[in-house]
Amino acid sequence: MFLLGHRSCRILCGPELRLPASSREACTRLPIRLNASHFQHILDDVSTTERAYHGDPMSNFSPSRRGKALESVIRSYLTKMSPAQKLQDVERGFRSNGSQLSQYGSDFDWWCDGKRVECKSAQICWAPSKKRWQASFHGVKLALAGVRSAAPFDELLLVLYSPFKLHIIRHDLSLGVHSAGKRTASRGNTISVCGGRNETNLHDALATILDKFLSGNNDCELVAELDTRCSEVTKTLAENSTSKGLSFMERVYKGVPLSLVQGARRGYIMERLCLEIESSINSASTVVRSCANHTCDWVRDGLRIELKHAQLRWCEAKQSWLCHFQGVKIQQPGKSRCAKFDELWLLIYSSEGICIFRHQDMFGISWDRQGEIFGHSIYVYSQRCVRDVSLALDIICAKLLRGGCAQLACIEW
């Protein structure tokens, strides 16, 4: 498994992660295999947000499934409360290769009496760096000069998710709208509303956020308030919790450590894991974690190290498992822009465990115009129609090795 089943791997099974001095030099050439129990203190570290939502019916939903479930909840509720309204699905479009888009690939979510309705949901989360609770709705494609003359929808509904509560708000397309920087043109704006700084109590922060939404200074409107334990919600959640309601990806990752942790939080955990491995295999070096505003993740003896992580995902369009590392700000041949790091680590998160590689040269880099703005991508696919996760992971690891990447470590669940 992970191409680490061969005899040349160094296996660490004891509670102490520090390597013997005689083995440190070998570890610069050979990968080490670790059990997840080495990092239980990191994996079991519960965030402020996770503690606040403990026991909520949707706390064990992945962000993707929660978003889909909430959309179903809102549609069901609106139909029940206003039977005269005519809600219709959006006709699914097609990709450039001829394949049909999913029902979630349209510019808006449904029709309501001839109006195009877009629905976005966000969980109120604690932002440690800002010391406040906030809710951010991403990917809202509003009018943008030179890109979109108007929003591709007529009405925007926001679902504010807090512990055991859902607030459905009709947005005025103005309050809390922020640019997403260079990503705004392709990915849309962000609507962000936050509680007061150092307002640690979630219920107080929720009151502040709702007050901002519903004050007389804007045209936002509270449509409804639902309890996540009420029958309208629990029925829809039950339908989304069955094996039929789960996607192939969700079935594969069900019960896997970190599978329910959101992207930014998971990235933070991955960085902590890699820092412990780095400090152990290079114990004679000085390893310093970078500040939030630095361009790399940590520095080892003056060498800037950048970590990029990717989840092993099933790509329906290509019928293949894929690892997609994004935002790699590397120097492009013939361009003056310099890389923001000296060494790039690639971490694969899968249902089998975690694999860590040191990237080599230009392997797998996708050069395109978007990459000059957002950072480039590294795509690594398994073979087409190979659905077995373990085999697909071995294929991807083999491709990385053939591309000159060095495998540093493996963490098995």
Coordinates of C-alpha atoms in Angstrom, one line a residue:
M1 CA 0.0 0.0 0.0
F2 CA 1.3 3.5 -0.9
L3 CA 4.3 1.8 -2.6
L4 CA 5.7 1.5 0.9
G5 CA 5.1 -2.2 1.4
H6 CA 8.6 -3.1 0.2
R7 CA 11.4 -4.0 2.6
S8 CA 13.4 -0.8 2.0
C9 CA 10.9 1.3 4.0
R10 CA 11.7 2.3 7.5
I11 CA 8.7 1.6 9.7
L12 CA 8.2 3.5 12.9
C13 CA 5.7 1.8 15.2
G14 CA 6.6 3.0 18.7
P15 CA 5.3 6.1 20.5
E16 CA 8.5 8.1 20.0
L17 CA 8.8 9.7 16.6
R18 CA 12.4 10.8 17.0
L19 CA 14.7 8.7 14.7
P20 CA 18.0 7.1 15.9
A21 CA 21.0 9.1 14.7
S22 CA 22.2 6.2 12.6
S23 CA 19.0 6.2 10.6
R24 CA 18.6 9.9 9.9
E25 CA 20.9 9.8 6.9
A26 CA 19.0 6.8 5.4
C27 CA 15.7 8.7 5.9
T28 CA 16.9 11.4 3.5
R29 CA 16.7 8.6 0.8
L30 CA 14.1 6.2 2.0
P31 CA 10.5 6.9 3.0
I32 CA 9.3 6.2 6.5
R33 CA 6.0 4.6 7.3
L34 CA 4.1 5.8 10.3
N35 CA 0.9 4.9 12.1
A36 CA -1.7 7.5 12.6
S37 CA -1.4 6.9 16.4
H38 CA 1.9 8.9 16.3
F39 CA -0.2 12.0 15.5
Q40 CA -3.3 11.3 17.7
H41 CA -2.7 14.6 19.6
I42 CA -3.1 16.4 16.3
L43 CA -5.9 14.4 14.9
D44 CA -7.9 14.6 18.1
D45 CA -7.5 18.3 18.5
V46 CA -11.1 19.7 18.3
S47 CA -11.5 23.2 17.0
T48 CA -13.7 25.9 18.6
T49 CA -16.2 25.5 15.8
E50 CA -16.4 21.7 16.1
R51 CA -17.1 22.0 19.9
A52 CA -19.8 24.5 19.2
Y53 CA -21.7 22.3 16.8
H54 CA -21.3 19.0 18.7
G55 CA -24.6 17.1 18.6
D56 CA -26.1 19.1 15.7
P57 CA -27.7 16.8 13.2
M58 CA -25.5 18.2 10.4
S59 CA -22.3 18.2 12.3
N60 CA -21.2 14.9 10.7
F61 CA -22.0 16.1 7.2
S62 CA -19.2 17.1 4.8
P63 CA -19.4 20.7 3.6
S64 CA -20.4 19.6 0.1
R65 CA -23.2 17.3 1.3
R66 CA -24.4 19.8 3.8
G67 CA -24.7 22.4 1.0
K68 CA -26.7 20.0 -1.1
A69 CA -28.9 19.0 1.9
L70 CA -29.6 22.6 2.8
E71 CA -30.7 23.4 -0.7
S72 CA -33.1 20.5 -0.6
V73 CA -34.4 21.7 2.9
I74 CA -35.0 25.2 1.6
R75 CA -36.8 24.0 -1.6
S76 CA -39.0 21.7 0.5
Y77 CA -39.8 24.3 3.0
L78 CA -40.7 27.0 0.4
T79 CA -42.9 24.5 -1.5
K80 CA -44.8 23.6 1.8
M81 CA -45.2 27.2 2.9
S82 CA -46.3 28.5 -0.5
P83 CA -48.0 25.7 -2.5
A84 CA -49.0 28.2 -5.2
Q85 CA -45.4 28.9 -6.0
K86 CA -44.1 26.9 -9.0
L87 CA -40.5 25.7 -8.3
Q88 CA -38.7 24.0 -11.2
D89 CA -35.3 22.4 -11.7
V90 CA -32.8 24.1 -14.0
E91 CA -32.1 22.4 -17.3
R92 CA -28.7 20.8 -17.1
G93 CA -26.2 22.1 -19.6
F94 CA -23.2 20.5 -21.2
R95 CA -19.4 20.7 -20.9
S96 CA -17.1 21.5 -23.9
N97 CA -16.4 17.7 -24.2
G98 CA -20.1 17.0 -24.6
S99 CA -20.7 15.5 -21.2
Q100 CA -23.7 16.7 -19.2
L101 CA -23.2 19.0 -16.2
S102 CA -24.5 17.9 -12.8
Q103 CA -27.6 19.6 -11.4
Y104 CA -25.2 21.8 -9.4
G105 CA -23.3 23.0 -12.4
S106 CA -25.7 25.8 -13.4
D107 CA -25.5 29.5 -12.7
F108 CA -28.5 29.3 -10.5
D109 CA -30.3 26.6 -8.5
W110 CA -34.0 26.6 -9.5
W111 CA -36.8 28.6 -11.1
C112 CA -39.5 30.1 -8.9
D113 CA -42.5 31.6 -10.7
G114 CA -40.2 32.6 -13.6
K115 CA -37.5 34.0 -11.4
R116 CA -34.0 32.5 -11.3
V117 CA -33.1 31.7 -7.7
E118 CA -29.5 31.1 -6.4
C119 CA -29.1 29.6 -3.0
K120 CA -25.8 29.8 -1.0
S121 CA -25.2 28.4 2.5
A122 CA -22.5 29.2 5.1
Q123 CA -21.7 27.9 8.5
I124 CA -20.8 30.4 11.3
C125 CA -17.2 29.5 12.1
W126 CA -14.6 30.8 14.6
A127 CA -11.7 32.6 12.8
P128 CA -8.7 32.3 15.2
S129 CA -6.6 34.9 13.4
K130 CA -9.3 37.5 13.6
K131 CA -10.7 36.3 17.0
R132 CA -14.3 36.5 15.9
W133 CA -17.1 34.4 14.6
Q134 CA -18.0 34.9 10.9
A135 CA -20.0 33.5 8.0
S136 CA -18.7 33.6 4.5
F137 CA -20.8 32.7 1.4
H138 CA -18.4 32.0 -1.5
G139 CA -18.8 32.0 -5.2
V140 CA -21.6 34.6 -5.6
K141 CA -21.4 35.7 -9.2
L142 CA -22.6 39.3 -9.1
A143 CA -22.4 41.9 -11.8
L144 CA -18.7 42.7 -12.6
A145 CA -17.5 45.4 -15.0
G146 CA -16.0 43.8 -18.1
V147 CA -17.0 40.3 -17.1
R148 CA -20.7 40.1 -16.2
S149 CA -23.2 42.9 -17.0
A150 CA -25.6 41.4 -14.5
A151 CA -25.9 38.6 -12.0
P152 CA -27.0 35.3 -13.6
F153 CA -29.9 35.1 -11.1
D154 CA -32.8 37.3 -10.0
E155 CA -33.0 36.3 -6.3
L156 CA -30.3 35.3 -3.9
L157 CA -31.2 33.2 -0.8
L158 CA -28.6 32.8 1.9
V159 CA -28.9 30.0 4.5
L160 CA -27.0 30.9 7.7
Y161 CA -26.2 27.7 9.6
S162 CA -25.5 28.0 13.3
P163 CA -25.8 25.3 16.0
F164 CA -29.3 23.8 15.7
K165 CA -30.6 26.8 13.7
L166 CA -31.0 27.7 10.0
H167 CA -31.8 31.3 9.1
I168 CA -33.0 31.8 5.5
I169 CA -32.3 35.3 4.3
R170 CA -33.2 37.0 1.1
H171 CA -30.1 39.1 0.2
D172 CA -30.1 42.6 -1.3
L173 CA -26.9 41.9 -3.4
S174 CA -25.1 44.6 -1.5
L175 CA -24.6 43.9 2.2
G176 CA -21.2 42.3 3.1
V177 CA -20.1 41.8 -0.5
H178 CA -16.4 41.5 -0.9
S179 CA -14.0 41.0 -3.8
A180 CA -12.3 37.6 -4.0
G181 CA -9.3 39.4 -5.5
K182 CA -8.2 38.0 -8.9
R183 CA -10.5 35.1 -8.5
T184 CA -13.6 37.3 -8.6
A185 CA -13.9 37.3 -12.3
S186 CA -14.0 33.5 -12.6
R187 CA -15.3 32.4 -9.2
G188 CA -17.5 35.3 -8.0
N189 CA -17.6 37.5 -4.9
T190 CA -17.7 36.5 -1.2
I191 CA -20.4 37.7 1.1
S192 CA -18.9 37.9 4.6
V193 CA -20.7 39.0 7.8
C194 CA -19.0 38.7 11.2
G195 CA -19.6 39.1 14.9
G196 CA -17.6 41.5 17.0
R197 CA -13.9 41.1 17.6
N198 CA -13.2 39.2 20.8
E199 CA -16.9 38.3 21.0
T200 CA -16.2 34.7 21.9
N201 CA -19.8 33.7 22.8
L202 CA -21.4 32.2 19.6
H203 CA -24.9 33.2 20.6
D204 CA -23.9 36.8 21.0
A205 CA -22.0 36.7 17.7
L206 CA -25.1 35.2 16.0
A207 CA -27.2 38.1 17.3
T208 CA -24.7 40.6 16.0
I209 CA -24.6 38.9 12.6
L210 CA -28.4 38.8 12.3
D211 CA -28.6 42.4 13.4
K212 CA -26.3 43.3 10.5
F213 CA -28.4 41.4 8.0
L214 CA -31.8 42.7 9.2
S215 CA -31.1 46.2 10.3
G216 CA -32.9 49.1 8.6
N217 CA -29.8 50.1 6.7
N218 CA -30.2 47.4 4.0
D219 CA -32.9 45.5 2.1
C220 CA -32.2 42.0 3.3
E221 CA -35.2 40.1 4.6
L222 CA -35.6 37.1 6.9
V223 CA -37.6 34.5 5.1
A224 CA -37.7 31.8 7.8
E225 CA -36.0 30.4 10.8
L226 CA -35.8 26.6 11.2
D227 CA -34.6 24.3 13.9
T228 CA -32.3 21.6 12.5
R229 CA -34.2 19.1 14.7
C230 CA -37.6 19.9 13.2
S231 CA -39.4 17.4 11.0
E232 CA -39.0 19.4 7.8
V233 CA -35.2 19.3 8.2
T234 CA -34.7 15.9 9.7
K235 CA -36.6 14.2 7.0
T236 CA -34.5 15.7 4.3
L237 CA -31.3 15.0 6.2
A238 CA -32.3 11.4 6.6
E239 CA -32.7 11.1 2.8
N240 CA -29.3 12.5 2.3
S241 CA -27.8 10.2 4.9
T242 CA -28.8 6.9 3.2
S243 CA -26.2 5.1 1.1
K244 CA -28.3 6.0 -1.9
G245 CA -28.0 9.7 -1.0
L246 CA -24.3 9.5 -0.6
S247 CA -22.0 10.1 -3.6
F248 CA -19.3 7.5 -4.5
M249 CA -16.7 9.8 -2.9
E250 CA -18.6 10.1 0.4
R251 CA -19.0 6.3 0.6
V252 CA -15.3 5.8 0.1
Y253 CA -14.4 8.4 2.8
K254 CA -17.1 7.5 5.3
G255 CA -15.5 7.1 8.7
V256 CA -12.0 8.1 7.5
P257 CA -10.1 10.5 9.8
L258 CA -10.5 14.2 8.8
S259 CA -13.1 13.4 6.2
L260 CA -15.6 15.8 7.8
V261 CA -13.0 18.5 8.5
Q262 CA -13.4 21.6 6.2
G263 CA -10.6 22.5 3.7
A264 CA -8.8 25.3 5.5
R265 CA -8.9 23.4 8.9
R266 CA -7.7 20.2 7.2
G267 CA -4.8 22.1 5.6
Y268 CA -3.8 23.4 8.9
I269 CA -3.8 19.9 10.4
M270 CA -1.7 18.6 7.4
E271 CA 0.8 21.3 7.9
R272 CA 1.2 20.4 11.6
L273 CA 1.7 16.7 10.6
C274 CA 4.4 17.6 8.1
L275 CA 6.2 19.9 10.5
E276 CA 6.5 17.1 13.0
I277 CA 7.9 14.8 10.4
E278 CA 10.2 17.5 9.1
S279 CA 11.5 18.2 12.6
S280 CA 12.1 14.5 13.2
I281 CA 13.9 13.5 10.1
N282 CA 15.9 16.7 10.1
S283 CA 16.4 17.0 13.8
A284 CA 19.8 18.6 13.4
S285 CA 18.3 21.4 11.4
T286 CA 16.5 24.6 12.5
V287 CA 12.9 24.4 11.5
V288 CA 10.7 27.5 11.9
R289 CA 7.1 27.8 11.0
S290 CA 6.4 30.9 8.8
C291 CA 4.0 33.6 9.8
A292 CA 0.6 33.9 8.1
N293 CA 1.7 36.6 5.7
H294 CA 4.8 34.7 4.5
T295 CA 4.8 33.0 1.1
C296 CA 6.0 29.6 2.3
D297 CA 4.9 27.3 5.1
W298 CA 8.1 26.8 7.0
V299 CA 11.8 27.4 6.8
R300 CA 14.5 24.8 7.3
D301 CA 18.0 26.2 7.7
G302 CA 17.1 29.1 5.5
L303 CA 15.4 26.9 2.9
R304 CA 11.8 27.9 2.2
I305 CA 9.5 25.0 2.2
E306 CA 6.0 25.1 0.7
L307 CA 3.3 22.4 1.3
K308 CA 0.5 21.7 -1.0
H309 CA -2.1 19.0 -0.1
A310 CA -4.8 17.4 -2.3
Q311 CA -7.5 14.9 -1.6
L312 CA -7.6 11.8 -3.8
R313 CA -10.9 12.4 -5.6
W314 CA -13.0 10.6 -8.2
C315 CA -13.3 12.5 -11.5
E316 CA -16.5 11.4 -13.1
A317 CA -15.7 13.1 -16.4
K318 CA -12.5 11.1 -16.8
Q319 CA -13.6 8.0 -14.9
S320 CA -10.4 8.2 -12.9
W321 CA -9.1 9.0 -9.5
L322 CA -7.2 12.3 -9.4
C323 CA -4.9 14.4 -7.2
H324 CA -5.1 18.1 -8.0
F325 CA -2.6 20.3 -6.2
Q326 CA -3.5 24.0 -6.7
G327 CA -2.0 27.4 -6.3
V328 CA 1.6 26.3 -6.9
K329 CA 3.5 29.6 -7.4
I330 CA 6.5 28.3 -9.3
Q331 CA 8.7 30.0 -11.8
Q332 CA 7.6 29.4 -15.3
P333 CA 10.3 28.8 -18.0
G334 CA 10.9 32.1 -19.9
K335 CA 9.1 34.2 -17.3
S336 CA 10.6 36.6 -14.8
R337 CA 8.3 35.7 -11.9
C338 CA 10.3 33.8 -9.3
A339 CA 9.1 30.9 -7.2
K340 CA 7.9 31.7 -3.7
F341 CA 9.7 28.7 -2.2
D342 CA 12.9 26.6 -2.6
E343 CA 11.3 23.1 -1.9
L344 CA 7.8 21.9 -2.6
W345 CA 6.2 19.1 -0.6
L346 CA 3.1 17.4 -2.0
L347 CA 0.7 15.6 0.4
I348 CA -1.9 13.2 -0.8
Y349 CA -4.9 12.7 1.6
S350 CA -6.8 9.5 0.9
S351 CA -9.1 6.9 2.5
E352 CA -6.0 4.7 2.9
G353 CA -3.8 7.3 4.6
I354 CA -1.5 10.1 3.8
C355 CA 1.5 10.1 1.4
I356 CA 4.1 12.8 1.4
F357 CA 6.4 13.6 -1.5
R358 CA 9.1 16.1 -2.3
H359 CA 8.4 17.5 -5.8
Q360 CA 11.0 17.4 -8.5
D361 CA 11.6 20.0 -11.2
M362 CA 8.5 20.7 -13.3
F363 CA 6.7 17.3 -13.0
G364 CA 3.0 17.5 -13.7
I365 CA 2.8 21.3 -13.8
S366 CA 0.0 22.7 -15.9
W367 CA 1.0 25.9 -17.5
D368 CA -1.8 28.2 -18.3
R369 CA -2.8 31.9 -18.1
Q370 CA -4.9 31.4 -15.0
G371 CA -1.8 29.9 -13.3
E372 CA 0.1 33.2 -13.6
I373 CA -2.7 34.8 -11.5
F374 CA -3.7 32.1 -9.0
G375 CA -0.7 29.8 -9.1
H376 CA -0.3 26.7 -11.3
S377 CA -1.8 23.3 -10.9
I378 CA -0.3 19.8 -10.7
Y379 CA -2.6 17.0 -11.9
V380 CA -1.8 13.4 -11.3
Y381 CA -4.4 10.8 -12.6
S382 CA -4.6 7.1 -12.0
Q383 CA -5.6 4.8 -14.9
R384 CA -9.0 5.2 -16.4
C385 CA -11.8 3.0 -15.0
V386 CA -9.8 1.9 -12.0
R387 CA -12.2 2.4 -9.2
D388 CA -10.3 0.6 -6.5
V389 CA -8.9 3.3 -4.2
S390 CA -5.8 1.4 -3.0
L391 CA -4.7 0.4 -6.6
A392 CA -5.4 4.0 -7.9
L393 CA -3.3 5.4 -5.1
D394 CA -0.4 3.1 -5.9
I395 CA -0.6 4.1 -9.6
I396 CA -0.5 7.8 -8.7
C397 CA 2.4 7.3 -6.3
A398 CA 4.3 5.4 -9.0
K399 CA 3.8 8.2 -11.4
L400 CA 5.2 10.7 -8.9
L401 CA 8.2 8.5 -8.4
R402 CA 8.8 8.1 -12.1
G403 CA 8.6 11.8 -12.4
G404 CA 11.6 12.2 -10.1
C405 CA 9.6 13.0 -6.9
A406 CA 11.0 11.6 -3.7
Q407 CA 8.6 9.9 -1.3
L408 CA 9.3 11.1 2.2
A409 CA 6.7 9.4 4.4
C410 CA 3.4 7.6 4.7
I411 CA 0.9 7.8 7.5
E412 CA -1.5 4.8 7.6
W413 CA -5.0 5.1 9.2

